[in-house]
Amino acid sequence: MHGVVLAASGAAVTDAFVELGAVVLVLAVLARLSHRVGLSPVPLYLLAGLVVGANGILPIRAAEGFAEIGAEIGVLLLLFTLGLEFTPRELTGALRRGARSGVVDLVLNATPGVLLGLVLGWSPVAAVLLGGVTYISSSGVVSKLLDDLGRLGNRETPAVLSVLVLEDLAMVVLLPVLGVLLSGASLGDGAVDVVVAIGVVVVVLFLATRFGGHLSRAVHSGSDEVLLLTVVGLVLLVGGLVQRLDVSSAVGAFLVGIALSGPVQERAAALVNPLRDLFAAVFFFVFALNVDAGALPPVLVPALALAAVGVVTKVLTGWYAAGREGVGPDGRWRAGTALVARGEFSIVIAGFGVVAGVEPDLGPLAAAYVLVMAVAGSLLARGRRAPARLRIGIGRPGADNLKKSGKAQDPL
Amino acid sequence: MAEIDETELPGVGLRREFTTRGGARLGVITTRTGRRDLLLYDEDDPDTCRSVVPLDEHDSDVLVDLLGGDKVSGAASTLLQLEGLAIDWVRVAPDSAAAGATIGDLRIRTRTGASIAAVLHGDESVPGPGPEVVLPGGATVVAVGALDSVARLAELLGP
């Protein structure tokens, strides 16, 4: 113990402090900027990583090991807080209500990514990962947009939130499958592993919904300190153990989040969110830092094409999902544009591929795509009304019903 | 009482709305963080809100007070929640399987852990009800217990 302390006071640590401090401060300035403009900070973090990676200012050498572990912790905490957002009841409720919209969402939005990957001659695994990147909306950006724009009360909002919940659920099934595919197992073994991996998830999800109350009571403590240590320890431990079963550690973290409920859930969120913000920012930065700047220009055209398609497919998804709940054209348009933003989880998915080294162009393409989509999503969602062409001829069945009956029938 | 529509907003909270006798559509979102959003729907586009007023707990108390509500009970419930204890008004849904049964038949203490401090039905009220008291559909019970016990009770008496 004594030796460790002595070594830790050496010059290497001083360097690491300076490096980390500089990076985190740069990220802080960017976060401040993004709050002022009202955009998600994620594209700015990525941009900072790209710039730093390209010209070598702010080199990270002494702190490299810490930054990489920090980035991994960022992924775990992102998934944990995501799981924390939803209760098992909301998950099953969303499944019952919006399963069809969820399928439409998956088919419309994952297909362009998978197809482009295959067209570019990538391996099937890399193509599936790109499908994941284009599929998943940024629940962080979308829920913040809905809140900031005062849309939580809107008729289309439950449809939007249901789509987000189902995407998260889909990701929990997708991640272990990807884990198996990425480990490079042969087709026969792979199939078995995939079944095992999904089995593990289903069992844990079942245990979480069934016995989550017990876990929440066991974790509960009046002291913030005890609660924080317990929760973070649990997330890392379960994440690590699940990873040993070849299921992504992120899935373990998500499931811990799902299992916590009641008062513990809210307090844990309040305590862990600041930690998550710190480590997730490091993750986005490190992800972009590892992107080879020279690889960016060739992927710009595919990324922009994918972005253009991605806007259309998400608008269609929202249009469909809100339409099923009897919402008028303006609301359906709002639902669609609200879903356009892609962000943190697209990067998380691409990150798995980058770590496994499946396709050198995946990182740059995902970074460029998210940069465009995070900004485009935030801007598009601000429009309140559908373009005139969409409104003409469609009429407003939902709205007319509401007016005539004088009472909104809530289709839920 | 006006019919109240409830919609769950996954990850956000619960939205409740109703139409006033004058035809205006009003709603309240109770978020997980305790913030409440007061919603006034747009008459021209009923899918959107004309205005959204975020209220913190203090604001909500003030508004309830202005509307003639009982501020003391609100304050009491906040206090009790701090101790991990909840006091809540739970409605017996008319189509609930529990409607019309007695407290004893339902084994409410055993099954939920919550105690019923009073049963209110129409103009009648039964404070400190024994196991023989019937819970008619449409009645309101005052429940006391741990947060999750009261939640279980609400589920039992729900539709």
mmCIF file of N, CA and C in Angstrom, chain A residues 105-136 302-303 305-311 313-314 342 346 349 359 361-362 365-366 369 373:
data_model
loop_
_atom_site.group_PDB
_atom_site.id
_atom_site.type_symbol
_atom_site.label_atom_id
_atom_site.label_comp_id
_atom_site.label_asym_id
_atom_site.label_seq_id
_atom_site.Cartn_x
_atom_site.Cartn_y
_atom_site.Cartn_z
ATOM 1 N N ASP A 105 -40.220 1.087 -36.472
ATOM 2 C CA ASP A 105 -39.038 1.878 -36.161
ATOM 3 C C ASP A 105 -37.770 1.100 -36.491
ATOM 4 N N LEU A 106 -37.731 -0.158 -36.019
ATOM 5 C CA LEU A 106 -36.532 -0.990 -36.225
ATOM 6 C C LEU A 106 -36.293 -1.227 -37.710
ATOM 7 N N VAL A 107 -37.354 -1.633 -38.420
ATOM 8 C CA VAL A 107 -37.196 -1.984 -39.833
ATOM 9 C C VAL A 107 -36.793 -0.754 -40.649
ATOM 10 N N LEU A 108 -37.517 0.357 -40.438
ATOM 11 C CA LEU A 108 -37.251 1.554 -41.244
ATOM 12 C C LEU A 108 -35.861 2.120 -40.996
ATOM 13 N N ASN A 109 -35.424 2.086 -39.737
ATOM 14 C CA ASN A 109 -34.224 2.837 -39.402
ATOM 15 C C ASN A 109 -32.939 2.024 -39.359
ATOM 16 N N ALA A 110 -33.050 0.722 -39.105
ATOM 17 C CA ALA A 110 -31.831 -0.081 -39.093
ATOM 18 C C ALA A 110 -31.445 -0.475 -40.513
ATOM 19 N N THR A 111 -32.446 -0.670 -41.376
ATOM 20 C CA THR A 111 -32.171 -1.152 -42.730
ATOM 21 C C THR A 111 -31.175 -0.271 -43.502
ATOM 22 N N PRO A 112 -31.362 1.072 -43.523
ATOM 23 C CA PRO A 112 -30.408 1.873 -44.307
ATOM 24 C C PRO A 112 -28.961 1.664 -43.871
ATOM 25 N N GLY A 113 -28.729 1.572 -42.565
ATOM 26 C CA GLY A 113 -27.370 1.373 -42.068
ATOM 27 C C GLY A 113 -26.803 0.040 -42.510
ATOM 28 N N VAL A 114 -27.606 -1.026 -42.330
ATOM 29 C CA VAL A 114 -27.138 -2.361 -42.705
ATOM 30 C C VAL A 114 -26.833 -2.393 -44.209
ATOM 31 N N LEU A 115 -27.758 -1.837 -45.006
ATOM 32 C CA LEU A 115 -27.574 -1.862 -46.461
ATOM 33 C C LEU A 115 -26.304 -1.117 -46.857
ATOM 34 N N LEU A 116 -26.122 0.081 -46.287
ATOM 35 C CA LEU A 116 -24.941 0.860 -46.659
ATOM 36 C C LEU A 116 -23.672 0.092 -46.290
ATOM 37 N N GLY A 117 -23.673 -0.523 -45.104
ATOM 38 C CA GLY A 117 -22.515 -1.308 -44.688
ATOM 39 C C GLY A 117 -22.190 -2.389 -45.706
ATOM 40 N N LEU A 118 -23.234 -3.097 -46.148
ATOM 41 C CA LEU A 118 -23.021 -4.175 -47.111
ATOM 42 C C LEU A 118 -22.549 -3.618 -48.451
ATOM 43 N N VAL A 119 -23.143 -2.475 -48.870
ATOM 44 C CA VAL A 119 -22.750 -1.865 -50.145
ATOM 45 C C VAL A 119 -21.276 -1.457 -50.102
ATOM 46 N N LEU A 120 -20.846 -0.962 -48.933
ATOM 47 C CA LEU A 120 -19.446 -0.547 -48.803
ATOM 48 C C LEU A 120 -18.510 -1.748 -48.697
ATOM 49 N N GLY A 121 -19.074 -2.945 -48.708
ATOM 50 C CA GLY A 121 -18.250 -4.147 -48.657
ATOM 51 C C GLY A 121 -17.761 -4.496 -47.269
ATOM 52 N N TRP A 122 -18.485 -4.032 -46.220
ATOM 53 C CA TRP A 122 -18.095 -4.361 -44.855
ATOM 54 C C TRP A 122 -18.526 -5.787 -44.534
ATOM 55 N N SER A 123 -17.962 -6.309 -43.420
ATOM 56 C CA SER A 123 -18.403 -7.618 -42.951
ATOM 57 C C SER A 123 -19.834 -7.478 -42.427
ATOM 58 N N PRO A 124 -20.593 -8.603 -42.420
ATOM 59 C CA PRO A 124 -21.978 -8.525 -41.926
ATOM 60 C C PRO A 124 -22.081 -7.947 -40.515
ATOM 61 N N VAL A 125 -21.115 -8.299 -39.641
ATOM 62 C CA VAL A 125 -21.171 -7.785 -38.269
ATOM 63 C C VAL A 125 -21.070 -6.264 -38.265
ATOM 64 N N ALA A 126 -20.117 -5.750 -39.055
ATOM 65 C CA ALA A 126 -19.941 -4.298 -39.109
ATOM 66 C C ALA A 126 -21.197 -3.636 -39.668
ATOM 67 N N ALA A 127 -21.814 -4.287 -40.656
ATOM 68 C CA ALA A 127 -23.031 -3.722 -41.248
ATOM 69 C C ALA A 127 -24.160 -3.679 -40.215
ATOM 70 N N VAL A 128 -24.266 -4.752 -39.410
ATOM 71 C CA VAL A 128 -25.300 -4.768 -38.366
ATOM 72 C C VAL A 128 -25.053 -3.652 -37.356
ATOM 73 N N LEU A 129 -23.775 -3.448 -37.005
ATOM 74 C CA LEU A 129 -23.446 -2.363 -36.071
ATOM 75 C C LEU A 129 -23.867 -1.013 -36.643
ATOM 76 N N LEU A 130 -23.612 -0.803 -37.936
ATOM 77 C CA LEU A 130 -23.996 0.462 -38.556
ATOM 78 C C LEU A 130 -25.525 0.592 -38.542
ATOM 79 N N GLY A 131 -26.203 -0.538 -38.702
ATOM 80 C CA GLY A 131 -27.669 -0.533 -38.578
ATOM 81 C C GLY A 131 -28.091 -0.051 -37.200
ATOM 82 N N GLY A 132 -27.358 -0.517 -36.167
ATOM 83 C CA GLY A 132 -27.653 -0.066 -34.809
ATOM 84 C C GLY A 132 -27.435 1.429 -34.655
ATOM 85 N N VAL A 133 -26.386 1.924 -35.296
ATOM 86 C CA VAL A 133 -26.066 3.359 -35.211
ATOM 87 C C VAL A 133 -27.207 4.184 -35.811
ATOM 88 N N THR A 134 -27.734 3.753 -36.965
ATOM 89 C CA THR A 134 -28.783 4.546 -37.618
ATOM 90 C C THR A 134 -30.139 4.328 -36.944
ATOM 91 N N TYR A 135 -30.284 3.177 -36.273
ATOM 92 C CA TYR A 135 -31.587 2.822 -35.699
ATOM 93 C C TYR A 135 -31.932 3.664 -34.484
ATOM 94 N N ILE A 136 -30.981 3.787 -33.558
ATOM 95 C CA ILE A 136 -31.369 4.208 -32.218
ATOM 96 C C ILE A 136 -31.373 5.729 -32.074
ATOM 97 N N PRO A 302 -20.945 9.174 -47.785
ATOM 98 C CA PRO A 302 -21.874 8.159 -47.257
ATOM 99 C C PRO A 302 -22.580 8.622 -45.980
ATOM 100 N N ALA A 303 -21.843 9.320 -45.105
ATOM 101 C CA ALA A 303 -22.459 9.750 -43.846
ATOM 102 C C ALA A 303 -23.595 10.721 -44.108
ATOM 103 N N ALA A 305 -25.357 11.014 -46.898
ATOM 104 C CA ALA A 305 -26.452 10.292 -47.549
ATOM 105 C C ALA A 305 -27.269 9.547 -46.494
ATOM 106 N N LEU A 306 -26.544 8.891 -45.588
ATOM 107 C CA LEU A 306 -27.202 8.129 -44.527
ATOM 108 C C LEU A 306 -28.022 9.065 -43.631
ATOM 109 N N ALA A 307 -27.472 10.259 -43.389
ATOM 110 C CA ALA A 307 -28.174 11.234 -42.550
ATOM 111 C C ALA A 307 -29.472 11.668 -43.221
ATOM 112 N N ALA A 308 -29.412 11.933 -44.531
ATOM 113 C CA ALA A 308 -30.609 12.369 -45.251
ATOM 114 C C ALA A 308 -31.682 11.285 -45.164
ATOM 115 N N VAL A 309 -31.277 10.036 -45.392
ATOM 116 C CA VAL A 309 -32.235 8.927 -45.303
ATOM 117 C C VAL A 309 -32.739 8.794 -43.874
ATOM 118 N N GLY A 310 -31.805 8.963 -42.915
ATOM 119 C CA GLY A 310 -32.156 8.798 -41.499
ATOM 120 C C GLY A 310 -33.188 9.804 -41.027
ATOM 121 N N VAL A 311 -33.148 11.015 -41.572
ATOM 122 C CA VAL A 311 -34.165 12.009 -41.215
ATOM 123 C C VAL A 311 -35.525 11.532 -41.705
ATOM 124 N N THR A 313 -36.576 8.487 -42.529
ATOM 125 C CA THR A 313 -37.124 7.274 -41.921
ATOM 126 C C THR A 313 -37.631 7.537 -40.501
ATOM 127 N N LYS A 314 -36.954 8.430 -39.764
ATOM 128 C CA LYS A 314 -37.444 8.704 -38.408
ATOM 129 C C LYS A 314 -38.736 9.516 -38.456
ATOM 130 N N ARG A 342 -29.958 11.517 -33.284
ATOM 131 C CA ARG A 342 -29.196 10.343 -32.852
ATOM 132 C C ARG A 342 -28.056 10.887 -32.007
ATOM 133 N N SER A 346 -25.849 5.722 -30.357
ATOM 134 C CA SER A 346 -25.231 5.382 -31.642
ATOM 135 C C SER A 346 -23.724 5.260 -31.458
ATOM 136 N N ILE A 349 -22.833 2.038 -29.563
ATOM 137 C CA ILE A 349 -22.862 0.853 -30.434
ATOM 138 C C ILE A 349 -21.632 0.833 -31.340
ATOM 139 N N GLU A 359 -14.082 -2.903 -38.304
ATOM 140 C CA GLU A 359 -14.100 -2.159 -39.561
ATOM 141 C C GLU A 359 -13.523 -0.768 -39.298
ATOM 142 N N ASP A 361 -13.530 1.935 -40.923
ATOM 143 C CA ASP A 361 -14.337 3.097 -41.301
ATOM 144 C C ASP A 361 -15.559 3.298 -40.409
ATOM 145 N N LEU A 362 -15.872 2.298 -39.546
ATOM 146 C CA LEU A 362 -17.086 2.399 -38.731
ATOM 147 C C LEU A 362 -17.033 3.595 -37.790
ATOM 148 N N LEU A 365 -17.318 7.003 -39.692
ATOM 149 C CA LEU A 365 -18.652 7.151 -40.276
ATOM 150 C C LEU A 365 -19.677 7.444 -39.180
ATOM 151 N N ALA A 366 -19.589 6.693 -38.068
ATOM 152 C CA ALA A 366 -20.533 6.909 -36.974
ATOM 153 C C ALA A 366 -20.366 8.304 -36.380
ATOM 154 N N TYR A 369 -21.834 10.826 -38.760
ATOM 155 C CA TYR A 369 -23.284 10.668 -38.794
ATOM 156 C C TYR A 369 -23.933 11.301 -37.560
ATOM 157 N N MET A 373 -26.571 14.301 -37.238
ATOM 158 C CA MET A 373 -27.927 13.989 -36.783
ATOM 159 C C MET A 373 -28.279 14.639 -35.450
#
